[in-house]
Each structure stands twice: as C-alpha cells, then as structure tokens.
Short mmCIF file of N, CA, C and O in Angstrom, two decimals:
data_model
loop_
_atom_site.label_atom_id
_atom_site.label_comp_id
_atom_site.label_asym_id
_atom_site.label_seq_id
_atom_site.Cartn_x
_atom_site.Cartn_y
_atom_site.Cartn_z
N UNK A 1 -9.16 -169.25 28.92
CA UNK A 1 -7.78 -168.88 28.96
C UNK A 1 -6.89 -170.05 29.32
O UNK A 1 -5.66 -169.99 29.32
N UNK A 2 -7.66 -171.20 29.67
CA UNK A 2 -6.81 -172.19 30.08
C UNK A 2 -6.05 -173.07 28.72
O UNK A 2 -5.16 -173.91 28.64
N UNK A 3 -6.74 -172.52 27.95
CA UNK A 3 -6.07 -173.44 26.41
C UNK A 3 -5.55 -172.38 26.27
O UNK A 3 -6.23 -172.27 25.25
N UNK A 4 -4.88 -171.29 26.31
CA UNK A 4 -3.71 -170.79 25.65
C UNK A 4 -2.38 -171.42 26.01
O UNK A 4 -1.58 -171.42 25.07
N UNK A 5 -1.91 -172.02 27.27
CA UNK A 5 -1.11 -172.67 27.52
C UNK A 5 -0.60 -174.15 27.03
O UNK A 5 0.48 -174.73 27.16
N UNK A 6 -1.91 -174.54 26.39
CA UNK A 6 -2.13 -175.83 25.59
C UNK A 6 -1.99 -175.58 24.17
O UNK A 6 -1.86 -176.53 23.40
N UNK A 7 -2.00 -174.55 23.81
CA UNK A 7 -1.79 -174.07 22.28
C UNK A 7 -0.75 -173.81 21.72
O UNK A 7 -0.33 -173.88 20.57
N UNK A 8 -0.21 -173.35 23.11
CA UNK A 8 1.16 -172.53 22.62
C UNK A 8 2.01 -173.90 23.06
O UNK A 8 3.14 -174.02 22.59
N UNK A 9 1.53 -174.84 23.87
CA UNK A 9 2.81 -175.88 23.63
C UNK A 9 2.49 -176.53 22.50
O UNK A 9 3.48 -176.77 21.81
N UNK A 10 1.18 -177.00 21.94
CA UNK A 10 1.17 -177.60 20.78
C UNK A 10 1.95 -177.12 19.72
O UNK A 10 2.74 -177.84 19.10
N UNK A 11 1.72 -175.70 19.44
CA UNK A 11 2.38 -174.59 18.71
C UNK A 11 3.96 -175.19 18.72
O UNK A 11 4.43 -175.91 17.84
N UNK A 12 4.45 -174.87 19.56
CA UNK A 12 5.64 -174.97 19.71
C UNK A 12 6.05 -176.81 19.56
O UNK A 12 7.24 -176.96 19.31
N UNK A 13 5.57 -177.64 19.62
CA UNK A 13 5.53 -178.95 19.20
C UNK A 13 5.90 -179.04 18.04
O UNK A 13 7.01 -179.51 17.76
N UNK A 14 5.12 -178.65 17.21
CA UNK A 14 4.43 -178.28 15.56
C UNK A 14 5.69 -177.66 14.84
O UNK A 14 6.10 -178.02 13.73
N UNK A 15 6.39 -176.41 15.87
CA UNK A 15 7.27 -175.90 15.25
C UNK A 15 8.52 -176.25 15.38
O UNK A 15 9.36 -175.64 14.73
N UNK A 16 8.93 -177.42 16.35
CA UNK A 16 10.22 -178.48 16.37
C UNK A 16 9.94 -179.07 15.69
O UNK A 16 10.83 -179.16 14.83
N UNK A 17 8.78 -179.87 15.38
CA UNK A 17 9.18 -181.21 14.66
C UNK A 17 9.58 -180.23 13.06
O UNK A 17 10.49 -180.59 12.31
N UNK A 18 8.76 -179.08 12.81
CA UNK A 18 9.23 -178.73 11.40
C UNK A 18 10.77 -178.82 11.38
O UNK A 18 11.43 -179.59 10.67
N UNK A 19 11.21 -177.97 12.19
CA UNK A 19 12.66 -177.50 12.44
C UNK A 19 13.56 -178.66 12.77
O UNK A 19 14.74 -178.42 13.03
N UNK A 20 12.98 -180.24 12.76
CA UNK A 20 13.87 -181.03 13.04
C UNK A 20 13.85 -181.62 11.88
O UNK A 20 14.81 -182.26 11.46
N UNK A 21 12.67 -181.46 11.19
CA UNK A 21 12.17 -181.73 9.70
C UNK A 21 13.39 -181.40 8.95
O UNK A 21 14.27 -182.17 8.59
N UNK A 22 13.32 -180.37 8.80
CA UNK A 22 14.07 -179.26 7.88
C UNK A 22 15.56 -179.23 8.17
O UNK A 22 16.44 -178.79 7.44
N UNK A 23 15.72 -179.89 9.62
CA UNK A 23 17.36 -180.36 9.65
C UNK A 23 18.34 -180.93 9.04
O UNK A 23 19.46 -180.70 8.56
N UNK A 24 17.01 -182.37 9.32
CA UNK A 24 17.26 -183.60 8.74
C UNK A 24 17.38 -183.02 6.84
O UNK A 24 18.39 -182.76 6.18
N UNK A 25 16.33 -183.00 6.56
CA UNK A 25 16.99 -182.77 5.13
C UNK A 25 17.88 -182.07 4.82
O UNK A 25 18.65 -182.53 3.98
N UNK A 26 18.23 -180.32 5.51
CA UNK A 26 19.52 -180.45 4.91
C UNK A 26 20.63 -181.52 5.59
O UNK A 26 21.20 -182.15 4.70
N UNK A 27 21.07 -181.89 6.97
CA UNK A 27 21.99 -182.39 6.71
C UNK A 27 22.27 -183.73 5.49
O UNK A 27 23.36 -183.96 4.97
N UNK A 28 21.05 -184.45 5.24
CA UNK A 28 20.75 -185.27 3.80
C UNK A 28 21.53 -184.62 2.77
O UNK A 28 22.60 -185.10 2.39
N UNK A 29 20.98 -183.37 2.24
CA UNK A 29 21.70 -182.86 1.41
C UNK A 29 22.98 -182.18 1.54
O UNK A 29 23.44 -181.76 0.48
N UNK A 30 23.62 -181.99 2.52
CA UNK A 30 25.26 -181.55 2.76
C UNK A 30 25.60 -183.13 2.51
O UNK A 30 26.18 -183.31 1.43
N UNK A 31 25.36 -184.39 3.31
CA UNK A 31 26.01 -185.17 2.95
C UNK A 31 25.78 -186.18 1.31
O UNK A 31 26.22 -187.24 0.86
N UNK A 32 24.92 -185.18 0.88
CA UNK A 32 24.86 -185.68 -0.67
C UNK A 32 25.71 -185.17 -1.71
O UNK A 32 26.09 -185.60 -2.80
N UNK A 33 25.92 -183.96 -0.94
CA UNK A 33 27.18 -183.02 -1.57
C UNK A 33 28.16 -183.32 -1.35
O UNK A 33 29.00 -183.56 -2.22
N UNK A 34 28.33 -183.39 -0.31
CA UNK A 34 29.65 -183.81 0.44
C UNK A 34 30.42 -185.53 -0.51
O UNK A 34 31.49 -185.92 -0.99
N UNK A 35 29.57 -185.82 -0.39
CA UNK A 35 29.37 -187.38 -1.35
C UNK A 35 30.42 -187.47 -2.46
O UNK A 35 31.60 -187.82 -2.47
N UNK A 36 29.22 -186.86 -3.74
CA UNK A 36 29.59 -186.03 -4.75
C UNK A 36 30.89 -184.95 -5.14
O UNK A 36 31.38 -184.69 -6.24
N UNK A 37 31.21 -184.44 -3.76
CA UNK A 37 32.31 -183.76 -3.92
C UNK A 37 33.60 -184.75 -4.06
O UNK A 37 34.53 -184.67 -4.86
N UNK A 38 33.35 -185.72 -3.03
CA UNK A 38 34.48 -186.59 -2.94
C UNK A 38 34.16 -187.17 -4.40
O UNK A 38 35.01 -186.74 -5.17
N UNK A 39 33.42 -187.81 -4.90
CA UNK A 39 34.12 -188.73 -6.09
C UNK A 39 34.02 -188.04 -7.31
O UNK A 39 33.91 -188.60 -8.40
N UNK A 40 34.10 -186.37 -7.08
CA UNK A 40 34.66 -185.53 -7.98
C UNK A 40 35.95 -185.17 -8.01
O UNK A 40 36.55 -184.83 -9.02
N UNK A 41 36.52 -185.24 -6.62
CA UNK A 41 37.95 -184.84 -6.14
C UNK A 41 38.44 -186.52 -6.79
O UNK A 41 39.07 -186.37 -7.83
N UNK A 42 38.31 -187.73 -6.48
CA UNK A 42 38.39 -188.85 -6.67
C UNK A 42 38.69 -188.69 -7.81
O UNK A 42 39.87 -188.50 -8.11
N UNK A 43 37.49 -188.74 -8.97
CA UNK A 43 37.74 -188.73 -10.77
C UNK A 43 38.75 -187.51 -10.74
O UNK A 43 39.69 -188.26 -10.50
N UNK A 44 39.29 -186.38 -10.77
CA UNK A 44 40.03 -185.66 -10.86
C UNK A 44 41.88 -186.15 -10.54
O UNK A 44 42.98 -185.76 -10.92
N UNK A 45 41.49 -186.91 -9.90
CA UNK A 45 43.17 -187.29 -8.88
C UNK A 45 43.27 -188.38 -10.01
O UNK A 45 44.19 -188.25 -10.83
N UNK A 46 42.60 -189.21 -10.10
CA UNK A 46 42.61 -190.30 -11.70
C UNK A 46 42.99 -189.75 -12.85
O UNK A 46 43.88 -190.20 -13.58
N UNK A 47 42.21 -188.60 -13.06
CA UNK A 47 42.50 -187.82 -14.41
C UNK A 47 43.79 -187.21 -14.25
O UNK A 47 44.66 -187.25 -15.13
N UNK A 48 43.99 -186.38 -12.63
CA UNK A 48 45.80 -185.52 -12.94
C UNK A 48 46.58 -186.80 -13.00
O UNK A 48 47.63 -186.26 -13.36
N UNK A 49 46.83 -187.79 -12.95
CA UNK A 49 47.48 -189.23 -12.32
C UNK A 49 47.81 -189.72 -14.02
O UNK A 49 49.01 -189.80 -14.27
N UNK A 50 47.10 -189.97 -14.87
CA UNK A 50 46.41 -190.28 -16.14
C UNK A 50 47.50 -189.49 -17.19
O UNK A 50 48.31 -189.79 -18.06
N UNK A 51 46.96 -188.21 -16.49
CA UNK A 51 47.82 -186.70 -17.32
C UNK A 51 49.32 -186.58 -16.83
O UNK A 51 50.18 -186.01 -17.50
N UNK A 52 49.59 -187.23 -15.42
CA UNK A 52 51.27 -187.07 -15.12
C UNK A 52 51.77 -188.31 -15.92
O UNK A 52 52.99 -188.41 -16.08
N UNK A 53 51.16 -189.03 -16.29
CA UNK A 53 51.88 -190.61 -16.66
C UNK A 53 52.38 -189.98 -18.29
O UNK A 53 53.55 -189.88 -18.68
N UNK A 54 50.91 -189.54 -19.20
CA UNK A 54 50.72 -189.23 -19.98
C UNK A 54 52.42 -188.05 -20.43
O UNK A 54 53.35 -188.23 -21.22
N UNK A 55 52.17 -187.19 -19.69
CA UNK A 55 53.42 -186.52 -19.99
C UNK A 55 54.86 -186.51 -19.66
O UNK A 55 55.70 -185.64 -19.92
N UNK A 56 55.07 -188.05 -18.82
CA UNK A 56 55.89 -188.12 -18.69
C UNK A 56 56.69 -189.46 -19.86
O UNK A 56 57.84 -189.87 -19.78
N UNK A 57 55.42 -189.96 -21.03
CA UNK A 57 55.59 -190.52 -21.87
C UNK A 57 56.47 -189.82 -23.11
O UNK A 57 57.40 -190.23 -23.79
N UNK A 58 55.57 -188.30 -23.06
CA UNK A 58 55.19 -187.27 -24.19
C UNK A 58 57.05 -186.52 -24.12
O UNK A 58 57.76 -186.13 -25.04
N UNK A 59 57.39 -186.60 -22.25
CA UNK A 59 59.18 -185.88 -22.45
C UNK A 59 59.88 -186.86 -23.00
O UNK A 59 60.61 -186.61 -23.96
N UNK A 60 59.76 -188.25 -22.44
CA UNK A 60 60.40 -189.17 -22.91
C UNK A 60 61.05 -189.46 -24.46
O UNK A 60 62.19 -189.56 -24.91
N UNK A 61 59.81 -189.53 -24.96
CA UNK A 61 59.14 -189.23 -26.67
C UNK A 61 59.95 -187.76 -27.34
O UNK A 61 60.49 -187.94 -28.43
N UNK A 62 60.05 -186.53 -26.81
CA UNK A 62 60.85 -185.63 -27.40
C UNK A 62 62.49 -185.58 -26.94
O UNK A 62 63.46 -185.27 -27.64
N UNK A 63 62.47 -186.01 -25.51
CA UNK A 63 63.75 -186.26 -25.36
C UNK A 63 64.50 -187.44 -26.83
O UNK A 63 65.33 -186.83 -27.51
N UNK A 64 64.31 -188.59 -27.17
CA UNK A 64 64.09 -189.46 -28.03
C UNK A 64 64.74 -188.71 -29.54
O UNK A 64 65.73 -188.89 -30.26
N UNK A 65 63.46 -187.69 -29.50
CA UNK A 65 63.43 -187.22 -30.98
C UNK A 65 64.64 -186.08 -30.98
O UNK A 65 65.11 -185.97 -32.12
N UNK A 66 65.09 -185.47 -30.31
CA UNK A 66 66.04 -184.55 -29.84
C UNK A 66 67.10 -185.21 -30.54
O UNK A 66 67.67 -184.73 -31.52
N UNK A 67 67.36 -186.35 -30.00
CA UNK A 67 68.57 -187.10 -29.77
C UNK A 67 68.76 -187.56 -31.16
O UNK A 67 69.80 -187.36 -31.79
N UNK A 68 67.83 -188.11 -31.57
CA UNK A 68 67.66 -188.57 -33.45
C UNK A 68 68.07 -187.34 -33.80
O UNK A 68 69.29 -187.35 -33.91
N UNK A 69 67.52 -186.07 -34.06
CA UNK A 69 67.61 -184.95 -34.62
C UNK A 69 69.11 -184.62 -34.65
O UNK A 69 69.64 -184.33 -35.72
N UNK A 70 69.97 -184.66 -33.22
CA UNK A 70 71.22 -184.26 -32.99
C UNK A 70 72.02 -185.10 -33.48
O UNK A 70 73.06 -184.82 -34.06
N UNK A 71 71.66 -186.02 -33.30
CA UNK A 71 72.67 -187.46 -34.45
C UNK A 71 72.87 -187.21 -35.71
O UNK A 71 73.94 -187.18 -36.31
N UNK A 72 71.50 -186.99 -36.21
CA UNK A 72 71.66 -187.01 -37.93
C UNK A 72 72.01 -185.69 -38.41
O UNK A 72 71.87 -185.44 -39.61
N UNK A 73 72.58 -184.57 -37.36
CA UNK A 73 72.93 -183.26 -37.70
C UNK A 73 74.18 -183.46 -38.67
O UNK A 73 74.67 -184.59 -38.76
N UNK A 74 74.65 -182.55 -39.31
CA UNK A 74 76.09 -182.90 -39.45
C UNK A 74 77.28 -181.88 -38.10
O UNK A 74 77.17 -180.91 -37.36
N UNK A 75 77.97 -182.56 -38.35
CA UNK A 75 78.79 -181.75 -37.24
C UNK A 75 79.68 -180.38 -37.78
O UNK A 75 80.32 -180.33 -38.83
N UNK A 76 79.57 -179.52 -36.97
CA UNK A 76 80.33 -178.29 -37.51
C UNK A 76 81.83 -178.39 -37.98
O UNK A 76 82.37 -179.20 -37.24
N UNK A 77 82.50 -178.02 -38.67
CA UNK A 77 83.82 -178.25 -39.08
C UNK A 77 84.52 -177.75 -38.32
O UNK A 77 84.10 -176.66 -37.94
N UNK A 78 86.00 -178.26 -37.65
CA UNK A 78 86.59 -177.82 -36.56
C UNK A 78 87.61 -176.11 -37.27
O UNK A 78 88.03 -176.04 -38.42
N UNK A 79 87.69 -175.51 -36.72
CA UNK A 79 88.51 -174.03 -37.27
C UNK A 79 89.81 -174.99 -37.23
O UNK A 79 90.29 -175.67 -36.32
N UNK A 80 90.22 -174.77 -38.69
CA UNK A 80 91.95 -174.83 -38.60
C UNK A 80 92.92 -173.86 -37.88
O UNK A 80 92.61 -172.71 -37.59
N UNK A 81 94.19 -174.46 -37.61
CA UNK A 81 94.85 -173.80 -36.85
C UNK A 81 95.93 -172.99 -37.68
O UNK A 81 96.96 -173.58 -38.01
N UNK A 82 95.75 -171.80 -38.00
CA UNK A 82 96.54 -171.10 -38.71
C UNK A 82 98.10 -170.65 -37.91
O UNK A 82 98.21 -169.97 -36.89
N UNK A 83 99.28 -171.31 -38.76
CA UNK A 83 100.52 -171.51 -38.68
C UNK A 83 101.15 -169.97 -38.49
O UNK A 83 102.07 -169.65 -37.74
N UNK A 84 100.57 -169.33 -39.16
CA UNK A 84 101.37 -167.94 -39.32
C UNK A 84 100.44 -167.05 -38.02
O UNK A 84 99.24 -166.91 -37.80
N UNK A 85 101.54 -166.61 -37.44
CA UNK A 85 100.89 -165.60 -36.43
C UNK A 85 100.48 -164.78 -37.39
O UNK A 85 100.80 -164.86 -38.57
N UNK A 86 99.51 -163.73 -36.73
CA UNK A 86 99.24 -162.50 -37.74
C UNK A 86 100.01 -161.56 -36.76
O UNK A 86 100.22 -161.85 -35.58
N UNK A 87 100.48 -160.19 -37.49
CA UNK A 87 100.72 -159.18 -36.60
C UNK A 87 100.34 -158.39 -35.58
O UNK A 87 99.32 -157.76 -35.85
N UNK A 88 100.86 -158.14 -34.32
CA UNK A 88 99.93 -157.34 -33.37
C UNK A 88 99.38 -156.09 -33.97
O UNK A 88 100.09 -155.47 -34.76
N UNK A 89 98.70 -155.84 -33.79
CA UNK A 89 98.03 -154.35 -33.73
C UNK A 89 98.17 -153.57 -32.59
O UNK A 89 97.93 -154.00 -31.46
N UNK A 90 98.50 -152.59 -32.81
CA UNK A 90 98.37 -151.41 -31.64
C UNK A 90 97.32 -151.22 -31.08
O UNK A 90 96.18 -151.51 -31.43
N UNK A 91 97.80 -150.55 -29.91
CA UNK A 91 96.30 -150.24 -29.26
C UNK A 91 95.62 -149.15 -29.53
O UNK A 91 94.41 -148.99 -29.39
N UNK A 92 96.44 -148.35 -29.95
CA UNK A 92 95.65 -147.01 -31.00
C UNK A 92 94.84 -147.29 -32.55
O UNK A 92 93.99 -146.60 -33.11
N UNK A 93 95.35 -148.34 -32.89
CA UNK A 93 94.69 -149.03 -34.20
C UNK A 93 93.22 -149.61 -33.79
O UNK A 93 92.19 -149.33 -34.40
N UNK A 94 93.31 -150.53 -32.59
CA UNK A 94 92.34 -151.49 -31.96
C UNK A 94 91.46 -150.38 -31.57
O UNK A 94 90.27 -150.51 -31.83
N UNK A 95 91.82 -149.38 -31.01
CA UNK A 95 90.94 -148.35 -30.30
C UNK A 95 89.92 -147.88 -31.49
O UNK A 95 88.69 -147.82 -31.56
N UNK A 96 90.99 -147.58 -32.39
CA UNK A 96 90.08 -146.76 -33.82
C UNK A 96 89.44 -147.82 -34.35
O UNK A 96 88.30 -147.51 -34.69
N UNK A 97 89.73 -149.04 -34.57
CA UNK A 97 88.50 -149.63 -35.27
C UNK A 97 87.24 -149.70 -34.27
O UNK A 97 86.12 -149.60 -34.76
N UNK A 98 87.38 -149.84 -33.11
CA UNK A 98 86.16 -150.27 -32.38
C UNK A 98 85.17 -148.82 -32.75
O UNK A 98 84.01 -148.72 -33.17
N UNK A 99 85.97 -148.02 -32.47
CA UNK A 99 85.01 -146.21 -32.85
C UNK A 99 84.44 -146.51 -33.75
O UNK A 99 83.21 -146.64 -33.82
N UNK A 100 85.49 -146.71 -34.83
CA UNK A 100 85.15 -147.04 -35.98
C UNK A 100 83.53 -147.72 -36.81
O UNK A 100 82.83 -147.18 -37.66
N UNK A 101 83.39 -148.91 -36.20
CA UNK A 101 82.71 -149.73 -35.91
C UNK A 101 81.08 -149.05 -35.23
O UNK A 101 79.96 -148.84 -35.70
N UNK A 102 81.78 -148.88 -33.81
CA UNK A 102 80.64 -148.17 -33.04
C UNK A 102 79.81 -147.24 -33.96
O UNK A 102 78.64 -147.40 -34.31
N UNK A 103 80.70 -146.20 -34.30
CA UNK A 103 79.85 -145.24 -35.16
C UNK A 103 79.45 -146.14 -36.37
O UNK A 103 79.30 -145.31 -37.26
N UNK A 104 79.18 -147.40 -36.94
CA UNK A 104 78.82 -147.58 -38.07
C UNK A 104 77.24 -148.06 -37.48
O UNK A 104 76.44 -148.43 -38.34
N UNK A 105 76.77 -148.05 -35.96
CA UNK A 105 75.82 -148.51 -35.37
C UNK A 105 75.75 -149.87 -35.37
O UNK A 105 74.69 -150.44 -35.60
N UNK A 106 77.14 -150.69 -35.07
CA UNK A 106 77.34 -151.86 -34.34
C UNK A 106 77.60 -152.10 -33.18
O UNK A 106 78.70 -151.67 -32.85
N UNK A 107 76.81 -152.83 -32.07
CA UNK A 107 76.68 -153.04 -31.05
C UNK A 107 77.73 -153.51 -30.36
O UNK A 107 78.57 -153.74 -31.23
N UNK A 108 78.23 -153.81 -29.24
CA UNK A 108 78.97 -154.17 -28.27
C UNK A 108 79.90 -155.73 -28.82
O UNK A 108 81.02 -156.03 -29.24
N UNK A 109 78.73 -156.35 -28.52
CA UNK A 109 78.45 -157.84 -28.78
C UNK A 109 79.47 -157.94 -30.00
O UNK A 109 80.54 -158.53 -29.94
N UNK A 110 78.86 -157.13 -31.39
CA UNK A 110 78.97 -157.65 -32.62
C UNK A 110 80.42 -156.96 -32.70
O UNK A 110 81.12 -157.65 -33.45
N UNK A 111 80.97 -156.09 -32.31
CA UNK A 111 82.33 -155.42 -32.45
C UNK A 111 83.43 -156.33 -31.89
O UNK A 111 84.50 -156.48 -32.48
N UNK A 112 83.07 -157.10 -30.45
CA UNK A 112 83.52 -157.56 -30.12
C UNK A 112 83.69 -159.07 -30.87
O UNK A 112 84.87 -159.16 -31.19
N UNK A 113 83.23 -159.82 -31.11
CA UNK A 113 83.10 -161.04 -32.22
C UNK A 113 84.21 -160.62 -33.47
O UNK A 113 85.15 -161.33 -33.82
N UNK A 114 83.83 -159.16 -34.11
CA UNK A 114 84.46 -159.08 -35.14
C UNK A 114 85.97 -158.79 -35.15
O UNK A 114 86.65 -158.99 -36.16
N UNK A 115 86.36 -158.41 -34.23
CA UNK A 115 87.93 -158.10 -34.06
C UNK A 115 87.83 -159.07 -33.15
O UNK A 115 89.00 -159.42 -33.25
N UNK A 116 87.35 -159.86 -32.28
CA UNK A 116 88.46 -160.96 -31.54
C UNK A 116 88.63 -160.38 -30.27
O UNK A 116 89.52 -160.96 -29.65
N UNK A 117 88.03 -159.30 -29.57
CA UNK A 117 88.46 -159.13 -28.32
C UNK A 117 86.76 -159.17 -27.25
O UNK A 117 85.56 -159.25 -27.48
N UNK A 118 87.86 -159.02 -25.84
CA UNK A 118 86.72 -159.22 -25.03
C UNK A 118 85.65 -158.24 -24.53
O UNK A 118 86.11 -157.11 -24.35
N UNK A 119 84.38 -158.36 -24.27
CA UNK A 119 83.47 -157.74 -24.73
C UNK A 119 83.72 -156.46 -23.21
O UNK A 119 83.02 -155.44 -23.15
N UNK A 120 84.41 -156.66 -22.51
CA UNK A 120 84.87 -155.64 -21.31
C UNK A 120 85.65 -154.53 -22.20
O UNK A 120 85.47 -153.32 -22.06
N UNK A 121 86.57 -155.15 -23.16
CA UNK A 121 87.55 -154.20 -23.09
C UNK A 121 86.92 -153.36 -24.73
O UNK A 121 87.23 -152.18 -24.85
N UNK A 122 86.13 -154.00 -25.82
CA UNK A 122 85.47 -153.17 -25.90
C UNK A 122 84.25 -151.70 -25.48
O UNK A 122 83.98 -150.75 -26.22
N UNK A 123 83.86 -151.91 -24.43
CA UNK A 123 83.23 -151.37 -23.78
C UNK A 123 83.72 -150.17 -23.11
O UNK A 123 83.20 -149.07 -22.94
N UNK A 124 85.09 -150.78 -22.70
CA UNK A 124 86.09 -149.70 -21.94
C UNK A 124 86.45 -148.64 -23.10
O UNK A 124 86.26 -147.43 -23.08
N UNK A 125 87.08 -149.47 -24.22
CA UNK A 125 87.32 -148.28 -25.30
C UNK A 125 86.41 -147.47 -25.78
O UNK A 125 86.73 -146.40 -26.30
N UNK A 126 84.90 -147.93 -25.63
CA UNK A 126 84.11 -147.12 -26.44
C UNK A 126 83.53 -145.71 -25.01
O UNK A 126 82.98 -144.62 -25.17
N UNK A 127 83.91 -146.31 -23.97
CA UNK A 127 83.63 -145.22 -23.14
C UNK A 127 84.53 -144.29 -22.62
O UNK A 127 84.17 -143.25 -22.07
N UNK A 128 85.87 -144.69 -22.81
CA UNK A 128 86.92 -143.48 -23.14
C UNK A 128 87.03 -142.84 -23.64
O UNK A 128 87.54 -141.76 -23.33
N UNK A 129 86.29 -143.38 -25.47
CA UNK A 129 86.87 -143.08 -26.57
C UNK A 129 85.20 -141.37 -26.41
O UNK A 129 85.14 -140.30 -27.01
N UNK A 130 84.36 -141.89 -25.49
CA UNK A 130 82.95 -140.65 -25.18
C UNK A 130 83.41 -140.10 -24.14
O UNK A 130 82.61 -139.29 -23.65
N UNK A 131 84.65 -140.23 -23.44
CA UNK A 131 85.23 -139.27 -22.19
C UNK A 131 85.84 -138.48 -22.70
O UNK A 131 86.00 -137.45 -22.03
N UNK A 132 86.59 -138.53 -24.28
CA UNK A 132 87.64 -137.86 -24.52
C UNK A 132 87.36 -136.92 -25.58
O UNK A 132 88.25 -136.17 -25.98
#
C-alpha cells in the first residue's frame, strides 16, 4: 500500500505534463491564427484602400463625362415674351375647366401645368367643387 501514494503522484505528473503539453500547442495554434488573422485584416485594408482610390478615379471619370455630355447638349430655347396680354378669365370659368379636366381623369399636377395655375389652388377647387 505504500506505492499507491507513489503512483498516484506519478499519475498525476504524467497528467500535467500532458495538460501542459496540450497547452502549449493550443496556445501555438491561437497564435497561428491570431497571425493569419492579422495579415488577412492587413491584405483587406490594402484591398478597401486600392478600391477607395479606385472609385474615387471612377466619380472623377463620370463627373468628366457628365460635363462633356451637358456641353454638347443643345440648349433649350428661351419662351418668348408675348406682347399681348391675354384676357382674364373668371373664376367660375377657371373653376369649370379644372372639373372639367378632373373628370377627364387628369391629375392635380397635370391640370395645374395646363391652365397655368398653382397646384394649391387647383386642389382647393377640385375639393369644393366635391363639397358642393
């Protein structure tokens, strides 16, 4: 019985050095990873770096072509200024065309463009013109 006390420290000897064994390699392999991680983060910061230069060539380059494009446009012709007033219209006239209009299933927008007024006061007429 006197070697059980000698066994079990050997034992337990046997089973540190594994466990210091088995340390050591992983911390080996965290810092092999660890390694690897960095000069993956590394090549990546090169590559976004690469890709910001890259596209800040690529706005440059369409800004460029924009500008060519808008040059060689032709320019819109300015509206002449017509000498003759035209006559007012009433507001009972203005009222009826917008109805008018409305019911032909023209929108706000487009009623307003086509007679010349503002897109409020169409709006107002067409919701009076459904109050009344």
């Amino acid at each position: 019985m006197t070697y059980l006390p000698a066994a079990l420290a050997v034992f337990s000897l046997l089973m540190n050095l594994i466990l210091i064994t088995s340390s050591r390699r992983q911390k080996r392999s965290w810092l092999e990873t660890s390694q690897r991680f960095d000069e993956e983060i590394e090549s990546m910061s090169r590559d976004l770096d690469t890709a910001s230069r890259q596209t800040g060539e690529h706005v440059r380059r369409i800004a460029w072509l924009e500008a060519r494009v808008r040059s060689t446009q032709p320019q819109p012709p300015k509206p002449e200024v017509d000498t003759n007033p035209k006559p007012r219209v009433s507001i009972t006239e203005r009222r009826h065309r917008v109805v008018s209009l409305a019911r032909r299933g023209q929108d706000v927008d487009t009623i307003a463009h086509i007679l010349g007024m503002n897109h409020g006061e169409v709006e107002l007429m067409l919701s009076l013109s459904k109050a009344a």
